[in-house]
Short mmCIF file of C-alpha atoms and ligand atoms in Angstrom, two decimals:
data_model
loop_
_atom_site.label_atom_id
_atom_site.label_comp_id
_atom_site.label_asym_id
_atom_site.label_seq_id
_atom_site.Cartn_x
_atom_site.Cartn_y
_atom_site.Cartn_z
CA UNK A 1 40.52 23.87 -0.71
CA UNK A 2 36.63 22.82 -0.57
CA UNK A 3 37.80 18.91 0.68
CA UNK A 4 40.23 20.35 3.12
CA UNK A 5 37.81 19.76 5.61
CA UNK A 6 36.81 16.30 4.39
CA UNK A 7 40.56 14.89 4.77
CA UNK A 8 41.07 15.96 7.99
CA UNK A 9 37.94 14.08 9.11
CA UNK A 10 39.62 10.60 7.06
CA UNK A 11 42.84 11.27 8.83
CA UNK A 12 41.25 10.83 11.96
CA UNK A 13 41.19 7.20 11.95
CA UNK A 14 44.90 6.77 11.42
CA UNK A 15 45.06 3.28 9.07
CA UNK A 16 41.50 2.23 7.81
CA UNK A 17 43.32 -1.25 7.76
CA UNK A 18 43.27 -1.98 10.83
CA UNK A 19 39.54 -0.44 11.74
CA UNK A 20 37.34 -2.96 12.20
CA UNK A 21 34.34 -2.97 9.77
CA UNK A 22 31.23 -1.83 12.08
CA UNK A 23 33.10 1.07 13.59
CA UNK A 24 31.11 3.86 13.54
CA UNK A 25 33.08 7.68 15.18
CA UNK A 26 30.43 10.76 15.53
CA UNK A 27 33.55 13.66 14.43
CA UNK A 28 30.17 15.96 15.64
CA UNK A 29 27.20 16.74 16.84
CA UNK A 30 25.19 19.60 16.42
CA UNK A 31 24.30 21.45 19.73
CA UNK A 32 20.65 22.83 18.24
CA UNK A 33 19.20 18.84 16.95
CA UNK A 34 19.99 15.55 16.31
CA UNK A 35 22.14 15.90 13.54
CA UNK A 36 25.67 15.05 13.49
CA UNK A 37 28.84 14.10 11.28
CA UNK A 38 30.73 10.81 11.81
CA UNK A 39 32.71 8.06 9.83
CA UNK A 40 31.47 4.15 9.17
CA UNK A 41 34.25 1.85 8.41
CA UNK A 42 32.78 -0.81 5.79
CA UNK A 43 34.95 -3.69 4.07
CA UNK A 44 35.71 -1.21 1.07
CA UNK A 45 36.63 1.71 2.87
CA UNK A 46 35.40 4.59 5.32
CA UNK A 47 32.42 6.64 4.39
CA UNK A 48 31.55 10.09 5.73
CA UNK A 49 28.02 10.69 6.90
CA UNK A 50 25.60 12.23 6.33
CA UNK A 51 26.51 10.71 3.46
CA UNK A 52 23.67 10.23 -0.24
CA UNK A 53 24.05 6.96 -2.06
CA UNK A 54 23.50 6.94 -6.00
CA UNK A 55 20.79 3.86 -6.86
CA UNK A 56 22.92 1.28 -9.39
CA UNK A 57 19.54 -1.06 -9.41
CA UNK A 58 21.02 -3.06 -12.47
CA UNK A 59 24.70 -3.49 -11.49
CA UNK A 60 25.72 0.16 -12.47
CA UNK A 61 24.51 3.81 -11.68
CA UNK A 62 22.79 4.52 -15.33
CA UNK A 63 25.20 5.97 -17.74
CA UNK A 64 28.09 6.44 -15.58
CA UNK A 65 31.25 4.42 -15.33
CA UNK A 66 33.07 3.59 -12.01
CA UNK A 67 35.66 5.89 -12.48
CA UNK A 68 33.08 8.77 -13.15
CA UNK A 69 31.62 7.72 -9.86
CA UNK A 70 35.09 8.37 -8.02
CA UNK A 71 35.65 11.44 -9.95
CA UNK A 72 32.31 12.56 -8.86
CA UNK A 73 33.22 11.57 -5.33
CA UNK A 74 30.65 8.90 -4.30
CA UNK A 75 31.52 6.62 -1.32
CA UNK A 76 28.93 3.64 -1.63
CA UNK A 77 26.56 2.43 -4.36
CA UNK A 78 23.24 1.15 -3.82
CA UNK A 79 22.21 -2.33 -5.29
CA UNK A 80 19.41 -4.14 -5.57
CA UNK A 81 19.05 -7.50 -4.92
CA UNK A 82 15.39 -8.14 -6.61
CA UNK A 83 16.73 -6.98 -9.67
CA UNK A 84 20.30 -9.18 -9.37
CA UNK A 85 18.19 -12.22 -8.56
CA UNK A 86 16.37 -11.86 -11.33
CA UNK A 87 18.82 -10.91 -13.93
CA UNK A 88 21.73 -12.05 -14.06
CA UNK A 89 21.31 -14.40 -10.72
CA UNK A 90 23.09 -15.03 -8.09
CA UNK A 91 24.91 -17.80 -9.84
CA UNK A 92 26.68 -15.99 -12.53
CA UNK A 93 27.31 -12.53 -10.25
CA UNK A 94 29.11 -15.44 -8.05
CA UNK A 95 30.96 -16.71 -10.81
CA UNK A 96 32.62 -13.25 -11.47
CA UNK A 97 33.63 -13.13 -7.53
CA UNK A 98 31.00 -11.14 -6.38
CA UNK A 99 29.50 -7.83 -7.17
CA UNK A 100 32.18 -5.27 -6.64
CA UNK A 101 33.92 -7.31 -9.14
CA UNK A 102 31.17 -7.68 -11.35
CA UNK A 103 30.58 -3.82 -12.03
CA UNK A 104 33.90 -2.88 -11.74
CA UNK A 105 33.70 -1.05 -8.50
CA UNK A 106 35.49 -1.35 -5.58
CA UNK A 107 34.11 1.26 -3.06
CA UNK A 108 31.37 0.17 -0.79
CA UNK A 109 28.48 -1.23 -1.33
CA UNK A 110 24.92 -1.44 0.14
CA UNK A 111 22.39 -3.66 -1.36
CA UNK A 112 18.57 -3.67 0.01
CA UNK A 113 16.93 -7.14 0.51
CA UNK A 114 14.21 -7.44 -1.84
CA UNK A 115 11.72 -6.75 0.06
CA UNK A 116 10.08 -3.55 -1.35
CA UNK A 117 10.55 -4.69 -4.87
CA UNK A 118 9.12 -8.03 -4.41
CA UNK A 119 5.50 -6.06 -2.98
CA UNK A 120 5.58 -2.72 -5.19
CA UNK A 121 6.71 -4.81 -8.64
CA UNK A 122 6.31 -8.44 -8.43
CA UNK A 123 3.08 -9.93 -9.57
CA UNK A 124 0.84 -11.65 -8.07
CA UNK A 125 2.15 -12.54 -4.36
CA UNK A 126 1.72 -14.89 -2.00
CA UNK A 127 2.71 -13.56 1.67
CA UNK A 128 4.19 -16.71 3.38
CA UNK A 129 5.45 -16.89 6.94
CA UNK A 130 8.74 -17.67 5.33
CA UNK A 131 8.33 -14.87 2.86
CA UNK A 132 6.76 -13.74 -0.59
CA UNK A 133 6.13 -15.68 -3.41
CA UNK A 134 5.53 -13.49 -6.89
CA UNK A 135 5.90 -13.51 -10.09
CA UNK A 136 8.87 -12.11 -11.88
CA UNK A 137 7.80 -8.71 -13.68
CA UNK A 138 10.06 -9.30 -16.29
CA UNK A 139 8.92 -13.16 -17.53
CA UNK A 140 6.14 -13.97 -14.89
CA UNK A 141 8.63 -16.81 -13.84
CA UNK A 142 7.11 -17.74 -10.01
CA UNK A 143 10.35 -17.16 -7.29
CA UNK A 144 10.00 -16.68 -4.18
CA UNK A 145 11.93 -14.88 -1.44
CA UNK A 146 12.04 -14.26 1.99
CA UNK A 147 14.73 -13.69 4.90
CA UNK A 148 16.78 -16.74 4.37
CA UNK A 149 16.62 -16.43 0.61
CA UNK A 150 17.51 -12.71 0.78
CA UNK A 151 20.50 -12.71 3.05
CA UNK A 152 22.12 -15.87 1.31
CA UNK A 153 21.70 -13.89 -2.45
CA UNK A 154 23.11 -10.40 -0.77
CA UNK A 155 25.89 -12.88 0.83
CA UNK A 156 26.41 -13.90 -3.10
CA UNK A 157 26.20 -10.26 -3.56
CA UNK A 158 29.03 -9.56 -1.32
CA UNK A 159 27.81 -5.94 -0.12
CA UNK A 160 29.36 -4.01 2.45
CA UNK A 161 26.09 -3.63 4.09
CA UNK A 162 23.06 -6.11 3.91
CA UNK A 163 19.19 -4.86 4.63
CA UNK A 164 17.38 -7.07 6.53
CA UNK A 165 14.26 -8.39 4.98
CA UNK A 166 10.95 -7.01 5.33
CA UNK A 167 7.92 -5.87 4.43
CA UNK A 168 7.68 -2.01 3.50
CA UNK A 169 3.69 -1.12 4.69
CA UNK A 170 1.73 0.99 2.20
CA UNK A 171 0.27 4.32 3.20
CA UNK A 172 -2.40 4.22 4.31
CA UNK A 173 -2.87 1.53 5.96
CA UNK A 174 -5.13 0.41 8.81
CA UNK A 175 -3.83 0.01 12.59
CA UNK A 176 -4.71 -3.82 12.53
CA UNK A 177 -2.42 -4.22 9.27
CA UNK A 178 0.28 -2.71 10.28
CA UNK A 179 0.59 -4.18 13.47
CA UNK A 180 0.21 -7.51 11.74
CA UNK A 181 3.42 -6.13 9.24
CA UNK A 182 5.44 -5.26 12.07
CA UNK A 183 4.98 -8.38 13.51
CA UNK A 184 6.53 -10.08 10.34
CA UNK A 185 8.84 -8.27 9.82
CA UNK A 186 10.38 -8.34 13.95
CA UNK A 187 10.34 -12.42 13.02
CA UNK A 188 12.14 -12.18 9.69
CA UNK A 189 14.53 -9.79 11.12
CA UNK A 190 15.33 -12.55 13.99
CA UNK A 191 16.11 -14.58 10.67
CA UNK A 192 17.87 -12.52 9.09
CA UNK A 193 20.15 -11.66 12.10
CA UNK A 194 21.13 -15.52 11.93
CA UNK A 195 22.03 -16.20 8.46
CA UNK A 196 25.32 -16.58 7.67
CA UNK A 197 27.36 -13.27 6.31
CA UNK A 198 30.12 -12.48 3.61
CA UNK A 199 33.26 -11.47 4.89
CA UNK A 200 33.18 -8.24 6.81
CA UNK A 201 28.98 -7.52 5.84
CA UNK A 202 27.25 -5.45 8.12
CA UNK A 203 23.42 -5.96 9.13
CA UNK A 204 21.13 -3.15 9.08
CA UNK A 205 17.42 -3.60 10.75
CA UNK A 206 14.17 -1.71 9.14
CA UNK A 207 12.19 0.13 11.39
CA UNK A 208 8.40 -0.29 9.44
CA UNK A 209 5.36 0.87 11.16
CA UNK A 210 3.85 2.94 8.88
CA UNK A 211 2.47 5.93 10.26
CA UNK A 212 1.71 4.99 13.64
CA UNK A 213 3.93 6.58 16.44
CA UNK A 214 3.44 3.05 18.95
CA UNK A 215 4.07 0.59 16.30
CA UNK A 216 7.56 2.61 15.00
CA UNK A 217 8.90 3.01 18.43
CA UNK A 218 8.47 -0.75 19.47
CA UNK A 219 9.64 -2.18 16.02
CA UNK A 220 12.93 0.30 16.40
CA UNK A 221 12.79 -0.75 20.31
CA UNK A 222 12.67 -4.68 19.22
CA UNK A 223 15.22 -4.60 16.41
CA UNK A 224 17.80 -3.05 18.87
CA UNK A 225 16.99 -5.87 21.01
CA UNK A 226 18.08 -8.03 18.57
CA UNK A 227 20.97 -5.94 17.81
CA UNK A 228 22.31 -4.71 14.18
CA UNK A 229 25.60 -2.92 13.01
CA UNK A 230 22.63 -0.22 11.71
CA UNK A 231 19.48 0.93 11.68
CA UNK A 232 16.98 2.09 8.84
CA UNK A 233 13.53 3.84 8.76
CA UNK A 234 11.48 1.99 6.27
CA UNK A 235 7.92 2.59 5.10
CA UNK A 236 8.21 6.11 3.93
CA UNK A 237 7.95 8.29 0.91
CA UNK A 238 5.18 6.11 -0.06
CA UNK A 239 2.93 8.82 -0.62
CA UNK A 240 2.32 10.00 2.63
CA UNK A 241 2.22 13.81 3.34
CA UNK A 242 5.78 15.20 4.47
CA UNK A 243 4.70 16.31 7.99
CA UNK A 244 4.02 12.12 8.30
CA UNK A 245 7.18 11.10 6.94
CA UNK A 246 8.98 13.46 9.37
CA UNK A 247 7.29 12.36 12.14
CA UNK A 248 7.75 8.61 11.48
CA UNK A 249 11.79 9.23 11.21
CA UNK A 250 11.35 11.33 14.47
CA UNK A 251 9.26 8.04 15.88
CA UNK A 252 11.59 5.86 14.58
CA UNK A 253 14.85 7.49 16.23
CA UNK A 254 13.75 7.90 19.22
CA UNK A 255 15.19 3.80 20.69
CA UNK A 256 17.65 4.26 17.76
CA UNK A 257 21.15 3.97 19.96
CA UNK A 258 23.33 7.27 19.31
CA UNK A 259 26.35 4.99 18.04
CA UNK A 260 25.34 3.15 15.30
CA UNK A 261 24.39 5.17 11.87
CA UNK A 262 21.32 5.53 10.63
CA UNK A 263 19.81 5.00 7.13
CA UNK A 264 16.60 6.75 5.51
CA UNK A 265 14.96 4.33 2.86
CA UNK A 266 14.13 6.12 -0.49
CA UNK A 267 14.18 9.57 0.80
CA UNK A 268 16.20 12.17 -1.81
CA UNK A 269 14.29 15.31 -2.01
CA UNK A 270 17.44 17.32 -0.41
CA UNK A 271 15.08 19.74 2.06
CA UNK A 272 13.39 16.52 3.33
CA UNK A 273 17.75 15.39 3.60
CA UNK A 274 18.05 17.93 5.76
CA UNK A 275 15.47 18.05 7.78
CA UNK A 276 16.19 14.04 8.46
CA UNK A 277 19.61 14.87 9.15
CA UNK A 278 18.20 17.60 11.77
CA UNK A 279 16.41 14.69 13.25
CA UNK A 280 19.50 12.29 13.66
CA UNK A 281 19.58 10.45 9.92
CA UNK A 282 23.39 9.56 8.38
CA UNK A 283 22.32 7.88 5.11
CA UNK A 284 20.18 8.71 2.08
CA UNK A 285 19.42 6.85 -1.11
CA UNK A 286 17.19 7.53 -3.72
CA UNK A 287 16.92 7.79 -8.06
CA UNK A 288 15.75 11.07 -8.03
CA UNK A 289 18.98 12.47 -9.63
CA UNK A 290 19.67 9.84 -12.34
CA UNK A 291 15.96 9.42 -13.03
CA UNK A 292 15.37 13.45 -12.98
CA UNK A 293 18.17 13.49 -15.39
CA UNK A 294 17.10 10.62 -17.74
CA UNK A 295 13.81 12.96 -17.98
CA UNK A 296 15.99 16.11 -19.15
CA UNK A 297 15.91 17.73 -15.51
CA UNK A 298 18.72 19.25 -13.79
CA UNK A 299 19.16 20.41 -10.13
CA UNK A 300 20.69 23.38 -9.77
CA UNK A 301 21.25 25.82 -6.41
CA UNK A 302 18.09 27.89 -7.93
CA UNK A 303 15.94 24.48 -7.88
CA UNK A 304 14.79 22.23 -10.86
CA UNK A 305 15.81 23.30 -14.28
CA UNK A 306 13.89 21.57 -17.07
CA UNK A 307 16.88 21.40 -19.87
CA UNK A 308 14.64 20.14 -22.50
CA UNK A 309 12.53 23.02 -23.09
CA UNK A 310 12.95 25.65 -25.70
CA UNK A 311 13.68 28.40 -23.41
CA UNK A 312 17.42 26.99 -23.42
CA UNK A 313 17.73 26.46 -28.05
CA UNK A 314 20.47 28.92 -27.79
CA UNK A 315 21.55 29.47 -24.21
CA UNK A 316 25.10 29.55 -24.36
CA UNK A 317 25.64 28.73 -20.51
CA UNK A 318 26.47 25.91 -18.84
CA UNK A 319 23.96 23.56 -16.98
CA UNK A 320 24.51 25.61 -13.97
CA UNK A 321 26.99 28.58 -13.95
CA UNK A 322 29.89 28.06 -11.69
CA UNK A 323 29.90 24.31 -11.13
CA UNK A 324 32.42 22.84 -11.92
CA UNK A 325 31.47 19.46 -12.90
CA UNK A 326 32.57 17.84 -16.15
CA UNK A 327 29.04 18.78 -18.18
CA UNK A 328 29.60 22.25 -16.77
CA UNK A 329 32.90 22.72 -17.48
CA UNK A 330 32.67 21.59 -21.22
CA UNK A 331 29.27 22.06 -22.47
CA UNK A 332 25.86 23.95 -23.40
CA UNK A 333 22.72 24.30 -21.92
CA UNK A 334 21.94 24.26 -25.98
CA UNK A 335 23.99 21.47 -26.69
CA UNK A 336 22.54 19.26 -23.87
CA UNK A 337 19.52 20.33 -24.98
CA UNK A 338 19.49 18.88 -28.49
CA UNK A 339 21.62 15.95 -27.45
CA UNK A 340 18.33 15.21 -25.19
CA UNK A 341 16.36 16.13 -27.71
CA UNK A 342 17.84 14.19 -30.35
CA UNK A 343 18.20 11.22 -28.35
CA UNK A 344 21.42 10.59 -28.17
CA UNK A 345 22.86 8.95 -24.72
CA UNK A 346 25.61 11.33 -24.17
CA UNK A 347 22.68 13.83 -23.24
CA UNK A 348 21.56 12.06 -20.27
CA UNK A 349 24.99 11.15 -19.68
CA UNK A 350 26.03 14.69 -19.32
CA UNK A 351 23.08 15.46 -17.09
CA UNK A 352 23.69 12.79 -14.79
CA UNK A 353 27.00 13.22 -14.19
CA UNK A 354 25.92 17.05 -13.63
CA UNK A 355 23.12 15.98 -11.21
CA UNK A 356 25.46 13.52 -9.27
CA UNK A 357 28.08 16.01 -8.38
CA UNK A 358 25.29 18.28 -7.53
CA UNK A 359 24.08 15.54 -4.88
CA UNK A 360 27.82 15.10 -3.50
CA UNK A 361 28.50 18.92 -3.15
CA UNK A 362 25.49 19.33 -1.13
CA UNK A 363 26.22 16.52 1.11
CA UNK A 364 29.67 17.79 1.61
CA UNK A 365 28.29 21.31 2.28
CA UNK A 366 26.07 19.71 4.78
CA UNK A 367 28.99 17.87 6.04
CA UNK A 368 31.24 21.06 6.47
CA UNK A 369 28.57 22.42 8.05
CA UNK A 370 28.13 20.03 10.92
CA UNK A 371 32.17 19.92 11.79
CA UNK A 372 32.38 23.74 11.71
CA UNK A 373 29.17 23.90 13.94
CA UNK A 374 26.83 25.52 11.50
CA UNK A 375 24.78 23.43 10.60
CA UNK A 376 21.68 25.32 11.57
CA UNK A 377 22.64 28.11 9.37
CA UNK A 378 22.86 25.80 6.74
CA UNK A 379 19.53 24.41 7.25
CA UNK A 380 18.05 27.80 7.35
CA UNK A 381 19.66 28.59 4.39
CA UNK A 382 18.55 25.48 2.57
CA UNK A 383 15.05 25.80 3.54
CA UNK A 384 14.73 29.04 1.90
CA UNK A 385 16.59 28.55 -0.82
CA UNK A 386 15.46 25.12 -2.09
CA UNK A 387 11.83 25.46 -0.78
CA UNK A 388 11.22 28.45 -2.89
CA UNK A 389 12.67 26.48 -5.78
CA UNK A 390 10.82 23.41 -5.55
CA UNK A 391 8.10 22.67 -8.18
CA UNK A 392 4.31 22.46 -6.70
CA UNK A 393 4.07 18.34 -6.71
ZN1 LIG B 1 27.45 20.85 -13.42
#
């Protein structure tokens, strides 16, 4: 009966037809913070927030197929837009109708603009007033993108939720910079807002600001101004210190209107999931658990377990006793372990798909937790357990 719950929540909007993509319901709120449950109607479907969004960068979520991804119970894919530009381009992806089609999958959707790739992979750039020119990592080919370039390939693209353009500021960096960034980025977002969309594509603006309190609260202040189906908090887990990053989604909230979701950029460590959800956050993304798992690592309730290492030759348990996932349910800590260890693919296959439903069970947990009003229980119960668990970084 664990998605009881869950499908009481989706029958409350009565034909997802007829709900106009946009619509955002808060099912509700906790009385002790900011955090709350609700329900954002996309093109594809409804998703439930808080909800965590499994990275696809290259057109698919490594090693998994789309119908592993439903079995798994993920409601939108992330996709990135550098990397589509790139390879295969916006004109094949909009030869094949687009990208749901493309991959396969027809569930929502939410592809980032560009932006952080282009300054954290590209080589040399070029800052522009009309945006970046770089060189492509992969063949040093010079492109260049900015907000008009951006929202026309994520228009290609055809995601249920675009992200505006703009530029992610590195920590640290000094007050004059980042006042500079915000700047930028308020004017491509003004762009961006105008460009033309795909049928039923939402907008989402990027709070930056780095780690100054004035400069988040009057980018958030400006971009509602300008008015977006969403809002994200950009800039963060870029090596700042936790207490930072908290403080810049608490900065960033604060003009944040209660009615439209809100999206944390890159954030996937699952105490720092709660905690953002404490302060008012609906939507996570990160490769933490297909990259962890690629890397023989696999979360578990009791933290990180490290599958690879001899410890677990000839453990005869599952990846984690009693979950039920489909690497669980069939297979070996031991035979994981040598499939890893052998490299073979169905290793990291296995893992993934184990680390993915662990992702989804916690965000329904978290979800349950909100609608039955104990959500501050749960986040009690997180902090000890998963803090205790987490490796010294
Ligand atoms: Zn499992």
């Amino acid at each position: 009966m664990q998605n009881g719950i869950e499908r009481v929540a989706a029958a409350v909007v009565p034909d997802a037809e007829q709900v106009p993509p946009g619509t955002f319901r808060l099912l509700a709120e906790d009385a002790g913070s900011q955090a709350r449950a609700g329900l954002l109607q996309t093109a594809h479907g409804a998703i439930e927030t808080p909800v965590f969004m499994p990275v696809g960068t290259q057109g698919t979520v490594k090693t998994l197929e789309p119908r592993d991804l439903h079995e798994l119970q993920v409601q939108i894919l992330l996709g990135n837009t550098y990397h589509l530009l790139l390879r295969p381009g916006a004109e094949i992806i909009s030869t094949c109708g687009g990208l749901h089609r493309f991959m396969g999958w027809d569930g929502p959707i939410l592809t980032d603009s560009g932006g952080f790739q282009v300054f954290s992979l590209a080589k040399l750039r070029r800052i522009r007033e009309n945006g970046v020119e770089f060189n492509s990592h992969i063949d040093g080919a010079r492109c260049f993108l900015g907000p008009v370039e951006s929202m026309a390939m994520q228009r290609v693209l055809g995601s249920d939720i675009a992200m505006t353009f703009d530029e992610c500021i590195p920590y640290p960096a000094t007050p004059e910079y980042a006042c500079q960034s915000v700047a930028k980025t308020l004017r491509w977002a003004v762009l961006c807002a105008e460009q033309a969309r795909a049928p039923g594509q939402l907008v989402f603006g990027i709070v930056q600001g780095g780690e100054y309190s004035d400069l988040r609260v009057r980018c958030a202040a400006e971009l509602v101004a300008i008015g977006f189906d969403g809002y994200a908090i950009g800039g963060v887990s870029v090596g700042e210190p936790e207490p930072v990053l908290l403080r810049g989604v608490e900065d960033s909230v604060v003009h944040l209107p209660r009615e439209r979701p809100r999206y944390l950029m890159g954030v996937g460590d699952l105490v720092q999931i709660v905690e953002a959800v404490a302060r008012g956050v609906d939507m996570f993304d990160c490769v933490i658990p297909t990259r962890h798992a690629r890397n023989g690592s696999a979360f578990t309730r009791a933290g990180r377990v490290p599958i690879k290492a001899g410890a677990y030759k000839q453990d005869t348990r599952p990846v984690e006793e009693g979950c039920d996932c489909y690497c669980c349910r069939n297979f070996t800590r031991a035979y994981v372990r040598h499939l890893l260890n052998v490299g073979e693919i169905l290793g990291v296959r296995l893992l993934t798909i184990h680390n993915i439903h662990r992702y989804m069970d916690f965000m329904q947990e978290l979800r349950r937790a909100l609608r039955q009003g104990v959500f501050s229980e749960f986040r009690r119960e997180a902090w000890a357990r998963l803090r205790s668990a987490r490796p010294q970084e």
